[in-house]
PDB file of C-alpha atoms in Angstrom:
ATOM      1  CA  UNK A   1       5.217  -9.982  20.943  1.00  0.00           C
ATOM      2  CA  UNK A   2       2.102 -12.392  21.505  1.00  0.00           C
ATOM      3  CA  UNK A   3       0.493 -14.185  19.160  1.00  0.00           C
ATOM      4  CA  UNK A   4      -2.654 -12.513  17.338  1.00  0.00           C
ATOM      5  CA  UNK A   5      -5.069 -14.990  16.279  1.00  0.00           C
ATOM      6  CA  UNK A   6      -7.611 -13.876  13.865  1.00  0.00           C
ATOM      7  CA  UNK A   7     -11.345 -14.780  14.982  1.00  0.00           C
ATOM      8  CA  UNK A   8     -13.397 -16.774  12.285  1.00  0.00           C
ATOM      9  CA  UNK A   9     -15.261 -13.851  10.908  1.00  0.00           C
ATOM     10  CA  UNK A  10     -11.866 -11.872  10.287  1.00  0.00           C
ATOM     11  CA  UNK A  11     -10.602 -15.086   8.494  1.00  0.00           C
ATOM     12  CA  UNK A  12     -13.716 -14.919   6.230  1.00  0.00           C
ATOM     13  CA  UNK A  13     -13.077 -11.237   5.411  1.00  0.00           C
ATOM     14  CA  UNK A  14      -9.608 -12.072   4.311  1.00  0.00           C
ATOM     15  CA  UNK A  15     -10.570 -14.058   1.802  1.00  0.00           C
ATOM     16  CA  UNK A  16     -13.594 -12.217   0.978  1.00  0.00           C
ATOM     17  CA  UNK A  17     -12.002  -8.782   1.090  1.00  0.00           C
ATOM     18  CA  UNK A  18      -7.969  -9.285   0.352  1.00  0.00           C
ATOM     19  CA  UNK A  19      -8.329 -11.517  -2.650  1.00  0.00           C
ATOM     20  CA  UNK A  20      -9.140  -8.210  -4.433  1.00  0.00           C
ATOM     21  CA  UNK A  21      -8.007  -5.887  -2.335  1.00  0.00           C
ATOM     22  CA  UNK A  22      -7.964  -2.505  -4.234  1.00  0.00           C
ATOM     23  CA  UNK A  23     -11.560  -2.734  -5.429  1.00  0.00           C
ATOM     24  CA  UNK A  24     -12.786  -3.155  -1.839  1.00  0.00           C
ATOM     25  CA  UNK A  25     -10.582  -0.300  -0.775  1.00  0.00           C
ATOM     26  CA  UNK A  26     -11.852   2.064  -3.335  1.00  0.00           C
ATOM     27  CA  UNK A  27     -15.534   1.087  -2.733  1.00  0.00           C
ATOM     28  CA  UNK A  28     -14.767   1.974   0.994  1.00  0.00           C
ATOM     29  CA  UNK A  29     -12.701   5.201   0.201  1.00  0.00           C
ATOM     30  CA  UNK A  30     -13.824   8.704   0.921  1.00  0.00           C
ATOM     31  CA  UNK A  31     -15.256   9.818  -2.557  1.00  0.00           C
ATOM     32  CA  UNK A  32     -12.733  12.822  -2.526  1.00  0.00           C
ATOM     33  CA  UNK A  33      -9.871   9.904  -3.049  1.00  0.00           C
ATOM     34  CA  UNK A  34     -11.720   8.073  -5.883  1.00  0.00           C
ATOM     35  CA  UNK A  35     -12.873   8.270  -9.497  1.00  0.00           C
ATOM     36  CA  UNK A  36     -15.692   5.994 -10.676  1.00  0.00           C
ATOM     37  CA  UNK A  37     -16.936   4.842 -14.169  1.00  0.00           C
ATOM     38  CA  UNK A  38     -19.553   2.120 -14.991  1.00  0.00           C
ATOM     39  CA  UNK A  39     -18.300  -0.392 -12.471  1.00  0.00           C
ATOM     40  CA  UNK A  40     -14.756   0.439 -12.311  1.00  0.00           C
ATOM     41  CA  UNK A  41     -12.560   2.565 -10.016  1.00  0.00           C
ATOM     42  CA  UNK A  42      -9.149   4.235  -9.546  1.00  0.00           C
ATOM     43  CA  UNK A  43      -7.564   6.142  -6.723  1.00  0.00           C
ATOM     44  CA  UNK A  44      -6.874   9.909  -7.992  1.00  0.00           C
ATOM     45  CA  UNK A  45      -3.628  10.062  -9.260  1.00  0.00           C
ATOM     46  CA  UNK A  46      -2.167  12.187  -6.928  1.00  0.00           C
ATOM     47  CA  UNK A  47      -3.015   9.860  -4.029  1.00  0.00           C
ATOM     48  CA  UNK A  48      -2.100   6.531  -5.474  1.00  0.00           C
ATOM     49  CA  UNK A  49      -1.734   4.864  -9.262  1.00  0.00           C
ATOM     50  CA  UNK A  50      -3.940   1.688  -8.486  1.00  0.00           C
ATOM     51  CA  UNK A  51      -7.521   1.015 -10.274  1.00  0.00           C
ATOM     52  CA  UNK A  52      -9.598  -2.061  -9.848  1.00  0.00           C
ATOM     53  CA  UNK A  53     -13.012  -3.719 -10.972  1.00  0.00           C
ATOM     54  CA  UNK A  54     -14.883  -6.504  -9.459  1.00  0.00           C
ATOM     55  CA  UNK A  55     -13.467  -8.603 -12.330  1.00  0.00           C
ATOM     56  CA  UNK A  56     -10.701  -8.316 -14.633  1.00  0.00           C
ATOM     57  CA  UNK A  57     -11.907  -9.211 -18.329  1.00  0.00           C
ATOM     58  CA  UNK A  58     -11.149  -6.631 -20.781  1.00  0.00           C
ATOM     59  CA  UNK A  59     -14.185  -4.812 -20.764  1.00  0.00           C
ATOM     60  CA  UNK A  60     -13.925  -4.265 -17.124  1.00  0.00           C
ATOM     61  CA  UNK A  61      -9.990  -3.001 -17.530  1.00  0.00           C
ATOM     62  CA  UNK A  62     -10.996  -0.789 -20.222  1.00  0.00           C
ATOM     63  CA  UNK A  63     -13.351   1.015 -17.839  1.00  0.00           C
ATOM     64  CA  UNK A  64     -10.565   1.603 -15.598  1.00  0.00           C
ATOM     65  CA  UNK A  65      -8.129   2.489 -18.410  1.00  0.00           C
ATOM     66  CA  UNK A  66     -10.509   4.979 -19.933  1.00  0.00           C
ATOM     67  CA  UNK A  67      -9.653   7.363 -16.924  1.00  0.00           C
ATOM     68  CA  UNK A  68      -5.843   7.428 -17.674  1.00  0.00           C
ATOM     69  CA  UNK A  69      -4.565  10.621 -18.828  1.00  0.00           C
ATOM     70  CA  UNK A  70      -1.457  10.294 -21.318  1.00  0.00           C
ATOM     71  CA  UNK A  71       1.637   9.930 -19.251  1.00  0.00           C
ATOM     72  CA  UNK A  72      -0.220   8.338 -16.383  1.00  0.00           C
ATOM     73  CA  UNK A  73       0.457   4.894 -15.120  1.00  0.00           C
ATOM     74  CA  UNK A  74      -2.116   2.738 -14.057  1.00  0.00           C
ATOM     75  CA  UNK A  75      -1.375  -0.431 -11.798  1.00  0.00           C
ATOM     76  CA  UNK A  76      -3.734  -3.436 -10.672  1.00  0.00           C
ATOM     77  CA  UNK A  77      -3.123  -5.739  -8.115  1.00  0.00           C
ATOM     78  CA  UNK A  78      -4.842  -9.130  -9.150  1.00  0.00           C
ATOM     79  CA  UNK A  79      -5.344 -12.995  -8.450  1.00  0.00           C
ATOM     80  CA  UNK A  80      -4.573 -13.556 -12.031  1.00  0.00           C
ATOM     81  CA  UNK A  81      -3.440 -11.607 -14.914  1.00  0.00           C
ATOM     82  CA  UNK A  82      -5.934  -8.896 -16.306  1.00  0.00           C
ATOM     83  CA  UNK A  83      -6.830  -8.873 -19.703  1.00  0.00           C
ATOM     84  CA  UNK A  84      -5.448  -5.574 -21.029  1.00  0.00           C
ATOM     85  CA  UNK A  85      -7.664  -3.927 -23.841  1.00  0.00           C
ATOM     86  CA  UNK A  86      -6.077  -2.394 -27.185  1.00  0.00           C
ATOM     87  CA  UNK A  87      -4.605   0.982 -26.983  1.00  0.00           C
ATOM     88  CA  UNK A  88      -2.649   0.319 -23.773  1.00  0.00           C
ATOM     89  CA  UNK A  89       0.767  -1.162 -23.189  1.00  0.00           C
ATOM     90  CA  UNK A  90       1.751  -3.116 -20.227  1.00  0.00           C
ATOM     91  CA  UNK A  91       5.135  -1.342 -18.808  1.00  0.00           C
ATOM     92  CA  UNK A  92       5.496  -3.637 -15.497  1.00  0.00           C
ATOM     93  CA  UNK A  93       4.522  -7.049 -14.463  1.00  0.00           C
ATOM     94  CA  UNK A  94       5.592  -8.657 -11.049  1.00  0.00           C
ATOM     95  CA  UNK A  95       4.547 -10.745  -8.211  1.00  0.00           C
ATOM     96  CA  UNK A  96       3.751  -9.745  -4.680  1.00  0.00           C
ATOM     97  CA  UNK A  97       3.114 -11.488  -1.424  1.00  0.00           C
ATOM     98  CA  UNK A  98       0.391 -10.480   0.473  1.00  0.00           C
ATOM     99  CA  UNK A  99       0.818 -10.552   4.062  1.00  0.00           C
ATOM    100  CA  UNK A 100      -1.246 -10.557   7.234  1.00  0.00           C
ATOM    101  CA  UNK A 101      -0.131 -10.059  10.848  1.00  0.00           C
ATOM    102  CA  UNK A 102      -0.654 -12.712  13.137  1.00  0.00           C
ATOM    103  CA  UNK A 103       1.114 -11.394  16.406  1.00  0.00           C
ATOM    104  CA  UNK A 104       0.017  -8.510  18.671  1.00  0.00           C
ATOM    105  CA  UNK A 105       1.832  -5.244  18.840  1.00  0.00           C
ATOM    106  CA  UNK A 106       2.809  -3.014  21.429  1.00  0.00           C
ATOM    107  CA  UNK A 107       3.170   0.911  20.948  1.00  0.00           C
ATOM    108  CA  UNK A 108       6.597   2.009  21.036  1.00  0.00           C
ATOM    109  CA  UNK A 109       7.440   4.491  23.899  1.00  0.00           C
ATOM    110  CA  UNK A 110      10.712   5.571  21.699  1.00  0.00           C
ATOM    111  CA  UNK A 111      10.333   9.598  22.053  1.00  0.00           C
ATOM    112  CA  UNK A 112      11.990   9.724  18.293  1.00  0.00           C
ATOM    113  CA  UNK A 113       8.843   8.361  16.718  1.00  0.00           C
ATOM    114  CA  UNK A 114       6.530  11.147  15.515  1.00  0.00           C
ATOM    115  CA  UNK A 115       3.218  11.149  13.927  1.00  0.00           C
ATOM    116  CA  UNK A 116       3.781  12.815  10.425  1.00  0.00           C
ATOM    117  CA  UNK A 117       1.208  15.348   8.941  1.00  0.00           C
ATOM    118  CA  UNK A 118       0.564  17.585   5.844  1.00  0.00           C
ATOM    119  CA  UNK A 119       3.350  19.839   6.809  1.00  0.00           C
ATOM    120  CA  UNK A 120       5.803  17.064   6.474  1.00  0.00           C
ATOM    121  CA  UNK A 121       4.989  16.066   2.946  1.00  0.00           C
ATOM    122  CA  UNK A 122       8.061  17.622   1.370  1.00  0.00           C
ATOM    123  CA  UNK A 123      10.077  15.768   3.475  1.00  0.00           C
ATOM    124  CA  UNK A 124       8.091  12.564   3.082  1.00  0.00           C
ATOM    125  CA  UNK A 125       8.510  13.132  -0.692  1.00  0.00           C
ATOM    126  CA  UNK A 126      12.289  13.436  -0.510  1.00  0.00           C
ATOM    127  CA  UNK A 127      12.518  10.435   1.380  1.00  0.00           C
ATOM    128  CA  UNK A 128      10.341   8.497  -0.784  1.00  0.00           C
ATOM    129  CA  UNK A 129      11.978   9.621  -4.330  1.00  0.00           C
ATOM    130  CA  UNK A 130      15.595   8.378  -2.556  1.00  0.00           C
ATOM    131  CA  UNK A 131      14.490   5.005  -1.265  1.00  0.00           C
ATOM    132  CA  UNK A 132      11.680   3.994  -3.686  1.00  0.00           C
ATOM    133  CA  UNK A 133       9.533   2.232  -1.339  1.00  0.00           C
ATOM    134  CA  UNK A 134       6.966   1.940  -3.942  1.00  0.00           C
ATOM    135  CA  UNK A 135       4.272   4.580  -5.342  1.00  0.00           C
ATOM    136  CA  UNK A 136       4.356   7.436  -2.872  1.00  0.00           C
ATOM    137  CA  UNK A 137       2.847  10.536  -4.775  1.00  0.00           C
ATOM    138  CA  UNK A 138       1.522  14.187  -3.820  1.00  0.00           C
ATOM    139  CA  UNK A 139      -1.044  13.327  -1.522  1.00  0.00           C
ATOM    140  CA  UNK A 140      -0.234   9.533  -0.577  1.00  0.00           C
ATOM    141  CA  UNK A 141       0.250  10.467   3.182  1.00  0.00           C
ATOM    142  CA  UNK A 142      -3.413  11.682   3.382  1.00  0.00           C
ATOM    143  CA  UNK A 143      -5.031   8.097   2.996  1.00  0.00           C
ATOM    144  CA  UNK A 144      -3.737   6.838   6.582  1.00  0.00           C
ATOM    145  CA  UNK A 145      -1.841   7.726   9.560  1.00  0.00           C
ATOM    146  CA  UNK A 146       2.085   7.979   8.782  1.00  0.00           C
ATOM    147  CA  UNK A 147       5.078   7.953  11.698  1.00  0.00           C
ATOM    148  CA  UNK A 148       8.533   8.766  10.913  1.00  0.00           C
ATOM    149  CA  UNK A 149      11.938   9.509  12.902  1.00  0.00           C
ATOM    150  CA  UNK A 150      13.988  12.411  12.514  1.00  0.00           C
ATOM    151  CA  UNK A 151      17.502  12.824  13.475  1.00  0.00           C
ATOM    152  CA  UNK A 152      18.814  16.250  13.121  1.00  0.00           C
ATOM    153  CA  UNK A 153      15.788  17.570  11.818  1.00  0.00           C
ATOM    154  CA  UNK A 154      15.907  15.274   8.844  1.00  0.00           C
ATOM    155  CA  UNK A 155      13.422  12.698   8.264  1.00  0.00           C
ATOM    156  CA  UNK A 156      15.448   9.211   8.125  1.00  0.00           C
ATOM    157  CA  UNK A 157      12.633   6.697   8.346  1.00  0.00           C
ATOM    158  CA  UNK A 158       8.963   6.388   8.100  1.00  0.00           C
ATOM    159  CA  UNK A 159       5.970   4.042   7.768  1.00  0.00           C
ATOM    160  CA  UNK A 160       2.401   4.782   6.860  1.00  0.00           C
ATOM    161  CA  UNK A 161      -0.901   3.327   5.852  1.00  0.00           C
ATOM    162  CA  UNK A 162      -2.549   3.101   2.357  1.00  0.00           C
ATOM    163  CA  UNK A 163      -5.538   0.783   1.755  1.00  0.00           C
ATOM    164  CA  UNK A 164      -8.300  -0.090   3.977  1.00  0.00           C
ATOM    165  CA  UNK A 165     -10.297  -3.120   2.981  1.00  0.00           C
ATOM    166  CA  UNK A 166     -12.915  -3.758   5.671  1.00  0.00           C
ATOM    167  CA  UNK A 167     -10.997  -4.621   8.961  1.00  0.00           C
ATOM    168  CA  UNK A 168      -8.015  -4.783   7.190  1.00  0.00           C
ATOM    169  CA  UNK A 169      -5.559  -1.611   6.961  1.00  0.00           C
ATOM    170  CA  UNK A 170      -2.349  -1.742   4.718  1.00  0.00           C
ATOM    171  CA  UNK A 171       0.878  -1.035   5.800  1.00  0.00           C
ATOM    172  CA  UNK A 172       3.139   0.836   2.985  1.00  0.00           C
ATOM    173  CA  UNK A 173       5.908   3.156   2.354  1.00  0.00           C
ATOM    174  CA  UNK A 174       8.361   1.586   4.862  1.00  0.00           C
ATOM    175  CA  UNK A 175      11.697   3.344   3.986  1.00  0.00           C
ATOM    176  CA  UNK A 176      14.815   4.043   5.943  1.00  0.00           C
ATOM    177  CA  UNK A 177      17.557   6.693   4.593  1.00  0.00           C
ATOM    178  CA  UNK A 178      20.418   4.764   2.934  1.00  0.00           C
ATOM    179  CA  UNK A 179      23.011   6.112   5.851  1.00  0.00           C
ATOM    180  CA  UNK A 180      20.536   5.115   8.637  1.00  0.00           C
ATOM    181  CA  UNK A 181      19.931   1.535   7.529  1.00  0.00           C
ATOM    182  CA  UNK A 182      20.983  -1.430   9.688  1.00  0.00           C
ATOM    183  CA  UNK A 183      19.656   0.551  12.917  1.00  0.00           C
ATOM    184  CA  UNK A 184      16.312  -1.169  13.216  1.00  0.00           C
ATOM    185  CA  UNK A 185      14.174   2.003  12.230  1.00  0.00           C
ATOM    186  CA  UNK A 186      12.094   0.205   9.760  1.00  0.00           C
ATOM    187  CA  UNK A 187      11.413  -2.467  12.406  1.00  0.00           C
ATOM    188  CA  UNK A 188      10.600  -0.211  14.749  1.00  0.00           C
ATOM    189  CA  UNK A 189       7.990   1.841  12.950  1.00  0.00           C
ATOM    190  CA  UNK A 190       6.472  -1.228  11.632  1.00  0.00           C
ATOM    191  CA  UNK A 191       5.694  -2.698  15.302  1.00  0.00           C
ATOM    192  CA  UNK A 192       4.519   0.874  16.159  1.00  0.00           C
ATOM    193  CA  UNK A 193       2.505   1.378  13.182  1.00  0.00           C
ATOM    194  CA  UNK A 194       1.114  -2.450  13.347  1.00  0.00           C
ATOM    195  CA  UNK A 195       0.177  -1.467  17.174  1.00  0.00           C
ATOM    196  CA  UNK A 196      -1.565   1.301  16.364  1.00  0.00           C
ATOM    197  CA  UNK A 197      -3.904  -0.311  13.828  1.00  0.00           C
ATOM    198  CA  UNK A 198      -4.658  -3.002  16.191  1.00  0.00           C
ATOM    199  CA  UNK A 199      -5.682  -0.372  18.970  1.00  0.00           C
ATOM    200  CA  UNK A 200      -8.505   0.604  16.241  1.00  0.00           C
ATOM    201  CA  UNK A 201      -9.585  -3.061  16.083  1.00  0.00           C
ATOM    202  CA  UNK A 202      -7.892  -3.386  12.710  1.00  0.00           C
ATOM    203  CA  UNK A 203      -5.621  -6.042  11.216  1.00  0.00           C
ATOM    204  CA  UNK A 204      -2.335  -4.806   9.786  1.00  0.00           C
ATOM    205  CA  UNK A 205      -1.316  -6.252   6.178  1.00  0.00           C
ATOM    206  CA  UNK A 206       0.857  -5.479   3.583  1.00  0.00           C
ATOM    207  CA  UNK A 207       2.231  -6.562  -0.053  1.00  0.00           C
ATOM    208  CA  UNK A 208       5.709  -6.927  -0.699  1.00  0.00           C
ATOM    209  CA  UNK A 209       7.285  -8.163  -3.875  1.00  0.00           C
ATOM    210  CA  UNK A 210       8.158 -11.952  -4.092  1.00  0.00           C
ATOM    211  CA  UNK A 211      11.820 -11.265  -4.980  1.00  0.00           C
ATOM    212  CA  UNK A 212      12.486  -8.513  -2.011  1.00  0.00           C
ATOM    213  CA  UNK A 213      13.688 -11.497   0.024  1.00  0.00           C
ATOM    214  CA  UNK A 214      15.340  -9.246   2.788  1.00  0.00           C
ATOM    215  CA  UNK A 215      11.701  -7.599   3.522  1.00  0.00           C
ATOM    216  CA  UNK A 216       9.774 -10.725   3.310  1.00  0.00           C
ATOM    217  CA  UNK A 217      12.315 -12.198   6.006  1.00  0.00           C
ATOM    218  CA  UNK A 218      11.831  -9.020   8.018  1.00  0.00           C
ATOM    219  CA  UNK A 219       7.910  -9.134   7.975  1.00  0.00           C
ATOM    220  CA  UNK A 220       8.213 -13.201   8.552  1.00  0.00           C
ATOM    221  CA  UNK A 221      10.004 -12.211  11.873  1.00  0.00           C
ATOM    222  CA  UNK A 222       7.650  -9.437  12.632  1.00  0.00           C
ATOM    223  CA  UNK A 223       4.970 -12.277  12.677  1.00  0.00           C
ATOM    224  CA  UNK A 224       3.312 -11.564   9.219  1.00  0.00           C
ATOM    225  CA  UNK A 225       2.009 -14.655   7.297  1.00  0.00           C
ATOM    226  CA  UNK A 226       1.770 -14.892   3.641  1.00  0.00           C
ATOM    227  CA  UNK A 227      -2.047 -15.152   2.818  1.00  0.00           C
ATOM    228  CA  UNK A 228      -1.568 -15.428  -0.856  1.00  0.00           C
ATOM    229  CA  UNK A 229       0.539 -13.990  -4.013  1.00  0.00           C
ATOM    230  CA  UNK A 230      -1.270 -11.365  -6.020  1.00  0.00           C
ATOM    231  CA  UNK A 231      -0.184 -10.282  -9.916  1.00  0.00           C
ATOM    232  CA  UNK A 232       0.898  -6.672 -10.188  1.00  0.00           C
ATOM    233  CA  UNK A 233       0.414  -5.141 -13.700  1.00  0.00           C
ATOM    234  CA  UNK A 234       1.061  -1.803 -14.797  1.00  0.00           C
ATOM    235  CA  UNK A 235      -0.277   0.011 -17.920  1.00  0.00           C
ATOM    236  CA  UNK A 236      -0.129   3.319 -19.916  1.00  0.00           C
ATOM    237  CA  UNK A 237      -1.858   4.473 -22.994  1.00  0.00           C
ATOM    238  CA  UNK A 238      -0.128   3.144 -25.989  1.00  0.00           C
ATOM    239  CA  UNK A 239       1.857   5.821 -27.872  1.00  0.00           C
ATOM    240  CA  UNK A 240       0.111   5.205 -31.023  1.00  0.00           C
ATOM    241  CA  UNK A 241      -2.880   6.169 -28.974  1.00  0.00           C
ATOM    242  CA  UNK A 242      -1.691   9.137 -27.238  1.00  0.00           C
ATOM    243  CA  UNK A 243      -3.244  11.793 -29.893  1.00  0.00           C
TER     244      UNK A 243
END
């Protein structure tokens, strides 16, 4: 891998776009992927559980949260903790590293790597359910390009794209079947996917929980640097408010 230096304009875009990545991604996403309400937005739940606003005061958060149906979860990626309005419960809090690629990657010639499409959705959902790589809903794989590796017809590893914010494309759903771990499949797919993103003159980035030490180590070895730490906050409607 060669060094991949962001130019000055890209560095500015990193600060401008990636400090509030979900908001920017939602403003740029196709209308069919998004629900909007008075300066707030969220992905339609079949795509992803993320919502965002330009700021995270209780008033702004309430505009996003008002789109929630009973039983649905809404997650925010923010620089600081959002102000959660009355009527909603916080069900998860965590911190995540936002990491940006600094190396130049090469498209793999490994014949095992295949492009995954809509027909592969059932297999992708099964693998995601087994490995829990993060939110993966019924149409998540339509948010970007996905690649996978099959063995004996079974999907054993995959990686794909989720949010796009300006020149930045988020890598997500990196996972390997438990029986196929330790063979470098995640690394292989990460490198291949990153190369295809760079071929489109985009910059790969990702989010990883700070306590996922092995994943952070892998991403550092691949040449991703930590740009910032973000707060994940997941909320649901309060049970008393469900009716």
